[in-house]
């Protein structure tokens, strides 16, 4: 084979030499300009160019290698909601059994987020000041918002990351990690810029782009994670009344393909199921489908074997008499339970029930983002290529609960209760007001409410870490077992357990450390 390749190379060179001899010895023919290319020198000649660049900055985020799939398979499924069925290297991060030798689950999110950041930096730095503020601010505002979004996930996933807000310096590519406090400060500054530039709403084909309200919500969330309680509730309170909660009868519209970008949505990533599927590519009109279906579909439908939902969550719904959220979040044997295409639970989940029984766990399964609203099992592609549910990153109910939490932690428990009850009593919920009164009891009520309201939406693990509860519920002596809500560890199927001082963060990718020796590995890895 090697000899054949050498022969082909020699023949190719001979042909090229003959052509060159025919057209003369001048090298001018090789010095050609691509008049269609856009460089830093001519970038921003039109608003359309800047808009295309903004769209390009979003693409790595919704693609398969970040939110489209890999972030879920690794990082987000670490929470105590999910009992993961092992599938080789694909599940070692979500079961706390992986490390730097398990490449893609840490590598691909890192690379996609920095790819998006580089594109945002280019937009922010190279867009000329020749446009009116009315025309350019909505585009620049998206770049500031997205850069903050990217760094929000980098600092919460990896903790110790480089802070890059400039164009690449090719003489100094070996950047250092920044202090997390500096990353948080940059997130806040970018979101302040986005707030002033972004419109309150978008219309037409632009519906779903980040708004000033989305920037405010992410800024308030950032203050909450920084434990700056007063700044958090001062920021989040400005959003009260600007959005509204859907009636309990429409709660499922917060996760399905119908009624996307609705009155409760503050920010959602836009997905579109399509047959033009190329795995993980960064090419326009590809990679915008919900491959996350793989990670939330029930075991017999998921190529990765899926997961079982832990019984403590079921018990929490039942203890609160909460059926409307339970029915849109969980599938198990309750009256009227259904699965794909509205088929009765006992019929549709017969194979999944067997999987749960074989693993000695209670058969409870996810409903959000599984594609059950799209049709029968046979009508929903096993890779999720025809799943197009937008992912709701921030909902108004989340804003109200974050507001309640920051108020409570700042000693304003009475006001916290008001906002907590707004979520409990969305129109038609039938839920009673919280009975919690003391700061300690209200704190627990908010923790429980976030679990019921936001289950399966990618918040729980980050919440447990910032509350200092990850070890309590995911460690070797899980409170979910000792308090009687279930008899087995949340990760009992795999046998993995959370280790404090290590699993709060994922590992710095070994490939990145190999090319940049300035990057230090996270503790425990």
XYZ file of C-alpha atoms in Angstrom:
525
model
C 0.000 0.000 0.000
C 2.798 2.443 0.887
C 4.527 1.707 -2.422
C 1.346 2.399 -4.351
C 0.895 5.737 -2.594
C 4.445 6.779 -3.479
C 3.795 5.950 -7.121
C 0.622 8.025 -7.149
C 2.437 10.948 -5.530
C 5.220 10.807 -8.131
C 2.725 10.768 -10.986
C 0.860 13.708 -9.508
C 4.031 15.730 -9.212
C 4.949 14.888 -12.788
C 1.571 16.082 -14.043
C 1.833 19.318 -12.077
C 5.353 19.893 -13.427
C 4.130 19.393 -16.995
C 1.281 21.864 -16.519
C 3.602 24.464 -15.005
C 6.029 24.076 -17.893
C 3.214 24.637 -20.365
C 1.982 27.872 -18.755
C 5.445 29.271 -18.132
C 7.785 29.701 -15.231
C 6.007 32.633 -13.606
C 4.684 32.060 -10.073
C 2.107 34.829 -10.465
C -0.578 32.307 -11.242
C -0.216 30.904 -7.732
C -0.743 34.317 -6.140
C -4.518 34.602 -6.404
C -7.054 36.360 -4.174
C -10.334 34.819 -3.049
C -12.725 37.719 -3.496
C -15.413 35.826 -1.581
C -13.352 35.441 1.599
C -14.170 37.448 4.708
C -11.186 38.346 6.891
C -10.672 40.634 9.863
C -9.838 43.323 7.360
C -13.181 43.308 5.594
C -15.410 41.705 8.261
C -18.499 43.722 9.052
C -18.984 45.303 5.678
C -22.682 44.508 6.047
C -25.051 43.761 8.895
C -25.708 40.415 7.242
C -22.062 39.454 7.770
C -22.267 40.265 11.468
C -25.544 38.378 11.831
C -24.013 35.336 10.137
C -21.099 35.512 12.555
C -23.502 35.651 15.512
C -25.342 32.614 14.183
C -21.999 30.864 13.815
C -21.162 31.589 17.446
C -24.347 29.834 18.551
C -23.793 26.742 16.453
C -21.174 25.009 18.650
C -23.509 25.425 21.631
C -26.530 23.693 20.122
C -24.430 21.133 18.262
C -24.041 17.506 19.268
C -20.756 18.078 21.092
C -22.257 20.425 23.675
C -25.915 20.933 24.535
C -27.118 18.821 21.645
C -25.842 15.765 23.465
C -22.421 15.433 25.103
C -23.060 17.846 28.004
C -25.974 15.659 29.061
C -24.293 12.273 28.668
C -21.482 13.386 30.942
C -22.000 16.393 33.158
C -25.741 16.914 33.579
C -26.650 13.294 34.291
C -24.395 13.345 37.360
C -27.311 14.510 39.522
C -29.169 12.399 42.067
C -32.222 12.355 39.801
C -30.730 9.684 37.544
C -29.583 6.119 38.168
C -27.411 5.512 35.123
C -27.216 2.147 33.380
C -23.496 1.707 32.557
C -22.408 1.632 28.933
C -18.618 1.555 28.863
C -16.838 4.889 28.512
C -20.056 6.681 27.581
C -21.289 6.753 31.172
C -18.164 7.025 33.314
C -18.559 10.760 33.959
C -22.226 10.558 34.867
C -21.460 7.774 37.379
C -18.356 9.448 38.920
C -16.119 6.667 37.636
C -14.196 8.496 34.924
C -11.105 10.638 34.670
C -8.713 12.292 32.210
C -8.254 9.053 30.301
C -11.935 9.140 29.292
C -11.635 11.740 26.585
C -14.688 13.113 24.902
C -17.005 13.826 27.837
C -14.734 16.622 29.079
C -12.931 17.419 25.832
C -15.774 18.182 23.454
C -17.713 20.615 25.696
C -14.448 22.477 26.441
C -13.606 22.755 22.751
C -17.088 23.788 21.664
C -17.397 26.454 24.353
C -14.026 27.977 23.465
C -14.888 27.805 19.791
C -18.001 29.858 20.528
C -15.998 32.267 22.705
C -13.446 32.837 19.918
C -16.267 33.719 17.528
C -17.832 36.077 20.064
C -14.454 37.772 20.620
C -14.094 38.293 16.884
C -17.545 39.875 16.656
C -17.002 42.142 19.663
C -13.526 43.285 18.596
C -13.731 43.413 14.805
C -17.204 44.769 14.141
C -16.611 48.295 12.801
C -18.253 51.336 14.381
C -19.823 52.398 11.102
C -23.303 51.084 11.920
C -25.957 52.888 13.895
C -26.438 51.654 17.460
C -30.012 50.744 16.594
C -28.807 48.327 13.933
C -25.679 46.861 15.520
C -26.466 46.695 19.243
C -28.896 43.759 18.979
C -26.149 41.761 17.242
C -23.290 42.793 19.527
C -25.532 42.200 22.529
C -25.963 38.578 21.492
C -22.182 38.140 21.313
C -21.768 39.530 24.839
C -24.625 37.361 26.121
C -23.281 34.219 24.485
C -19.737 34.802 25.733
C -21.133 35.105 29.266
C -23.219 31.958 28.727
C -20.142 30.065 27.524
C -18.044 31.125 30.491
C -20.914 30.375 32.901
C -20.813 26.732 31.887
C -17.017 26.598 31.719
C -16.590 27.891 35.273
C -19.315 25.612 36.646
C -18.104 22.533 34.793
C -14.320 22.932 35.037
C -13.806 25.651 37.634
C -10.275 26.565 36.537
C -10.286 27.804 32.966
C -8.424 30.338 30.822
C -10.175 33.691 30.476
C -9.789 34.829 26.877
C -11.473 38.029 25.737
C -9.067 39.024 22.965
C -8.091 37.705 19.562
C -5.485 34.904 19.487
C -1.894 35.937 20.081
C -0.018 33.439 17.936
C 3.210 34.285 19.744
C 1.636 33.406 23.093
C -0.885 30.594 22.774
C 0.016 28.910 26.073
C -2.494 30.762 28.211
C -2.866 30.348 31.969
C -5.985 29.484 33.932
C -7.751 32.404 35.546
C -9.045 32.620 39.092
C -12.760 31.636 39.056
C -13.571 35.022 40.632
C -12.130 36.733 37.557
C -14.238 34.572 35.261
C -17.365 35.422 37.270
C -16.489 39.122 37.066
C -16.215 38.868 33.266
C -19.556 37.074 33.081
C -21.195 39.915 35.012
C -19.583 42.606 32.850
C -20.620 40.879 29.619
C -24.189 40.499 30.844
C -24.352 44.181 31.804
C -23.342 45.009 28.238
C -25.904 42.573 26.851
C -28.671 44.073 29.007
C -28.128 47.517 27.500
C -27.868 46.291 23.910
C -30.457 43.544 23.533
C -34.133 44.218 22.841
C -36.850 43.198 25.285
C -38.445 41.002 22.607
C -37.779 39.637 19.151
C -40.331 38.961 16.437
C -40.675 36.859 13.321
C -37.746 34.637 12.403
C -35.674 36.187 15.190
C -37.980 34.917 17.928
C -35.935 32.898 20.407
C -32.789 34.991 20.302
C -31.527 36.183 23.711
C -33.264 39.266 25.067
C -32.375 41.877 27.657
C -34.506 39.862 30.086
C -32.432 36.752 29.393
C -29.268 38.719 30.160
C -30.779 40.007 33.413
C -31.861 36.502 34.424
C -28.429 35.005 33.781
C -26.823 37.904 35.650
C -29.101 37.318 38.637
C -28.354 33.603 38.485
C -24.635 34.374 38.441
C -24.936 36.559 41.541
C -26.852 33.724 43.211
C -24.076 31.249 42.460
C -21.565 33.799 43.769
C -23.657 34.026 46.968
C -24.085 37.761 46.507
C -27.645 37.612 47.803
C -28.598 41.290 47.675
C -27.319 41.758 44.131
C -29.117 38.558 43.113
C -32.566 39.527 44.394
C -32.188 43.165 43.314
C -31.434 41.944 39.784
C -34.021 39.168 39.584
C -36.814 41.280 41.053
C -36.741 43.519 37.951
C -38.113 40.596 35.932
C -41.215 40.063 38.074
C -44.310 40.662 35.975
C -42.427 40.744 32.673
C -43.091 37.039 32.138
C -45.924 34.776 33.241
C -46.389 31.158 34.284
C -48.366 28.870 32.010
C -51.476 27.293 33.526
C -50.940 23.895 35.139
C -52.843 22.284 32.263
C -50.171 23.606 29.851
C -47.126 22.844 32.000
C -45.930 20.285 29.434
C -45.703 23.031 26.807
C -42.507 24.099 28.566
C -40.706 21.065 27.139
C -42.472 20.053 23.921
C -42.338 21.210 20.331
C -45.630 23.060 20.643
C -45.793 26.562 22.123
C -42.044 27.137 22.129
C -40.690 30.549 23.186
C -43.855 31.071 25.207
C -44.697 33.558 27.971
C -42.832 31.497 30.582
C -39.654 31.202 28.529
C -36.826 33.566 29.434
C -34.196 31.889 27.268
C -34.182 28.661 25.318
C -31.763 27.087 22.870
C -33.387 26.577 19.501
C -33.433 23.032 18.103
C -34.878 21.645 14.904
C -35.325 17.987 14.077
C -34.149 17.276 10.542
C -32.988 14.431 8.364
C -29.823 16.265 7.270
C -27.807 14.681 10.050
C -24.017 14.662 10.252
C -22.793 13.725 13.731
C -21.080 16.583 15.550
C -20.297 18.736 12.528
C -20.008 22.506 12.700
C -21.774 23.091 9.403
C -24.864 25.288 8.905
C -28.178 23.407 8.908
C -26.676 20.314 10.525
C -26.380 19.328 14.150
C -29.408 21.264 15.384
C -31.469 18.201 16.286
C -32.074 16.870 19.787
C -29.509 14.100 20.105
C -30.037 14.581 23.848
C -32.906 12.152 23.254
C -30.263 9.418 23.627
C -29.708 10.408 27.246
C -33.309 10.895 28.366
C -35.145 8.191 26.414
C -36.103 5.067 28.400
C -33.596 2.183 28.492
C -35.041 0.002 25.762
C -35.151 2.953 23.357
C -31.816 4.607 24.122
C -28.677 3.475 22.228
C -26.772 4.124 25.482
C -29.164 2.032 27.641
C -30.476 5.165 29.379
C -31.301 5.570 33.041
C -33.930 5.029 35.712
C -35.267 7.984 37.728
C -34.684 7.621 41.459
C -37.735 7.094 43.725
C -37.039 10.068 46.023
C -38.296 12.372 43.264
C -41.489 10.358 42.810
C -42.044 10.457 46.589
C -41.552 14.228 46.653
C -44.312 14.735 44.077
C -46.651 12.377 45.870
C -45.990 13.880 49.315
C -46.931 17.283 47.866
C -50.003 16.011 46.031
C -48.379 17.346 42.873
C -49.808 15.508 39.883
C -49.608 18.095 37.097
C -45.810 18.410 37.256
C -45.314 14.734 38.018
C -47.298 13.692 34.961
C -45.119 15.786 32.629
C -41.856 14.796 34.309
C -42.086 11.092 35.157
C -43.495 7.949 33.617
C -44.396 5.190 36.060
C -47.452 3.230 37.122
C -49.804 5.975 38.270
C -53.442 6.275 37.105
C -53.598 7.448 33.491
C -49.846 7.262 32.903
C -48.889 7.153 29.234
C -45.773 6.881 27.101
C -44.890 7.497 23.464
C -47.807 8.444 21.271
C -50.165 8.426 24.260
C -49.977 4.646 24.621
C -50.752 3.336 28.111
C -47.681 3.138 30.358
C -47.967 -0.586 31.141
C -47.991 -1.360 27.406
C -45.464 1.149 26.126
C -42.898 0.596 28.883
C -43.095 -3.169 29.206
C -39.485 -3.708 28.080
C -38.202 -0.825 30.216
C -39.957 -2.191 33.280
C -38.112 -5.454 32.723
C -34.779 -3.581 32.554
C -35.517 -1.858 35.866
C -36.521 -5.117 37.487
C -33.350 -6.799 36.253
C -31.346 -4.028 37.929
C -33.330 -4.253 41.180
C -34.613 -0.671 40.982
C -38.099 0.768 40.833
C -39.331 1.360 37.243
C -39.596 5.157 36.934
C -38.612 6.921 33.730
C -38.065 10.427 32.358
C -40.607 12.206 30.158
C -39.065 15.638 29.536
C -37.078 15.875 26.300
C -37.621 12.231 25.395
C -39.686 12.956 22.273
C -42.841 11.367 23.718
C -44.828 14.336 22.431
C -43.774 13.563 18.845
C -45.454 10.193 18.317
C -45.017 6.506 18.938
C -41.631 4.932 19.641
C -41.271 3.890 16.047
C -41.874 7.454 14.882
C -39.095 8.947 17.012
C -35.582 8.284 15.698
C -33.368 6.454 18.174
C -30.616 9.088 17.783
C -33.120 11.914 18.087
C -32.543 13.299 14.609
C -36.226 14.217 14.296
C -36.441 15.553 17.866
C -36.627 19.339 17.728
C -37.744 20.402 21.191
C -36.132 23.700 22.132
C -34.258 23.340 25.416
C -35.522 25.823 27.987
C -32.378 27.101 29.688
C -34.132 29.621 31.962
C -37.855 29.650 32.703
C -39.762 32.275 34.671
C -40.473 29.758 37.417
C -36.699 29.332 37.801
C -36.334 33.114 38.092
C -38.975 33.237 40.841
C -37.335 30.404 42.771
C -33.900 32.006 42.472
C -35.446 35.263 43.664
C -37.049 33.451 46.600
C -33.743 31.804 47.510
C -31.682 34.993 47.407
C -34.299 36.848 49.464
C -34.400 34.081 52.043
C -30.609 33.942 52.336
C -30.574 37.732 52.746
C -32.947 37.516 55.692
C -36.116 38.517 53.818
C -37.933 35.238 54.407
C -41.429 36.742 54.204
C -40.803 38.043 50.683
C -39.149 34.754 49.772
C -42.331 32.861 50.702
C -44.397 35.094 48.390
C -42.265 34.174 45.352
C -42.093 30.510 46.325
C -45.877 30.391 46.455
C -46.172 32.041 43.055
C -44.504 28.944 41.600
C -46.528 26.497 43.688
C -49.785 28.152 42.737
C -49.470 28.675 39.035
C -53.037 28.885 37.620
C -54.877 25.612 38.145
C -52.134 23.861 40.106
C -54.316 23.008 43.091
C -51.226 22.991 45.315
C -51.437 24.363 48.824
C -49.358 27.291 50.028
C -46.084 26.321 51.622
C -46.268 25.723 55.366
C -42.633 26.730 55.845
C -42.085 29.830 57.988
C -38.560 29.877 59.380
C -35.540 30.673 57.226
C -34.305 27.086 57.605
C -37.637 25.560 56.646
C -38.096 27.944 53.709
C -34.602 27.042 52.501
C -35.619 23.369 52.405
C -38.950 24.216 50.777
C -37.111 26.044 47.979
C -34.763 23.086 47.519
C -37.767 20.769 47.223
C -39.635 23.129 44.915
C -36.685 23.390 42.554
C -36.521 19.600 42.455
C -40.198 19.279 41.495
C -40.369 22.240 39.136
C -37.057 21.831 37.304
C -36.419 18.068 37.388
C -34.611 16.784 34.316
C -33.768 20.266 32.991
C -30.045 20.334 33.778
C -30.063 22.368 37.016
C -29.975 19.848 39.851
C -26.279 18.891 39.961
C -25.100 22.502 39.908
C -27.636 23.246 42.658
C -26.376 20.417 44.860
C -22.787 21.604 44.494
C -23.499 25.249 45.344
C -25.667 24.192 48.319
C -22.901 21.906 49.571
C -25.268 18.915 49.375
C -23.685 16.805 46.631
C -21.817 14.616 49.101
C -24.942 14.279 51.272
C -27.070 12.861 48.475
C -24.543 11.333 46.070
C -21.815 10.210 48.459
C -21.382 6.695 49.776
C -23.936 7.280 52.584
C -26.687 8.996 50.607
C -29.466 10.629 52.609
C -31.860 9.371 49.946
C -31.253 5.918 51.404
C -31.002 6.745 55.089
C -34.088 8.955 55.182
C -36.242 6.196 53.757
C -37.145 7.663 50.355
C -35.518 4.685 48.643
C -33.525 1.609 49.530
C -30.604 1.938 47.116
C -27.969 4.511 46.263
C -28.834 6.991 43.458
C -26.036 5.471 41.347
C -26.561 1.881 42.545
C -26.684 0.326 39.075
C -23.142 1.460 38.253
C -21.775 1.498 41.796
C -20.302 4.984 41.444
C -20.280 7.525 44.272
C -19.535 11.231 44.550
C -16.246 12.260 46.213
C -15.983 15.699 47.811
C -13.019 17.739 46.660
C -13.080 16.022 43.282
C -16.433 15.462 41.611
C -17.754 18.999 42.050
C -15.863 19.665 38.813
C -14.974 17.562 35.802
C -11.378 17.030 34.756
C -9.403 19.366 32.520
C -9.141 17.540 29.166
C -5.889 15.656 28.810
C -5.604 16.730 25.165
C -5.744 20.390 26.190
C -3.086 19.873 28.853
C -0.969 18.064 26.307
C -0.906 21.092 24.014
C -0.778 23.646 26.834
C 1.406 22.630 29.815
C 0.264 25.789 31.665
C -3.073 24.100 32.414
C -3.186 22.457 35.844
C -5.442 19.470 36.471
C -8.386 19.784 38.850
C -8.097 18.329 42.338
C -8.621 14.593 42.661
C -7.821 13.703 39.059
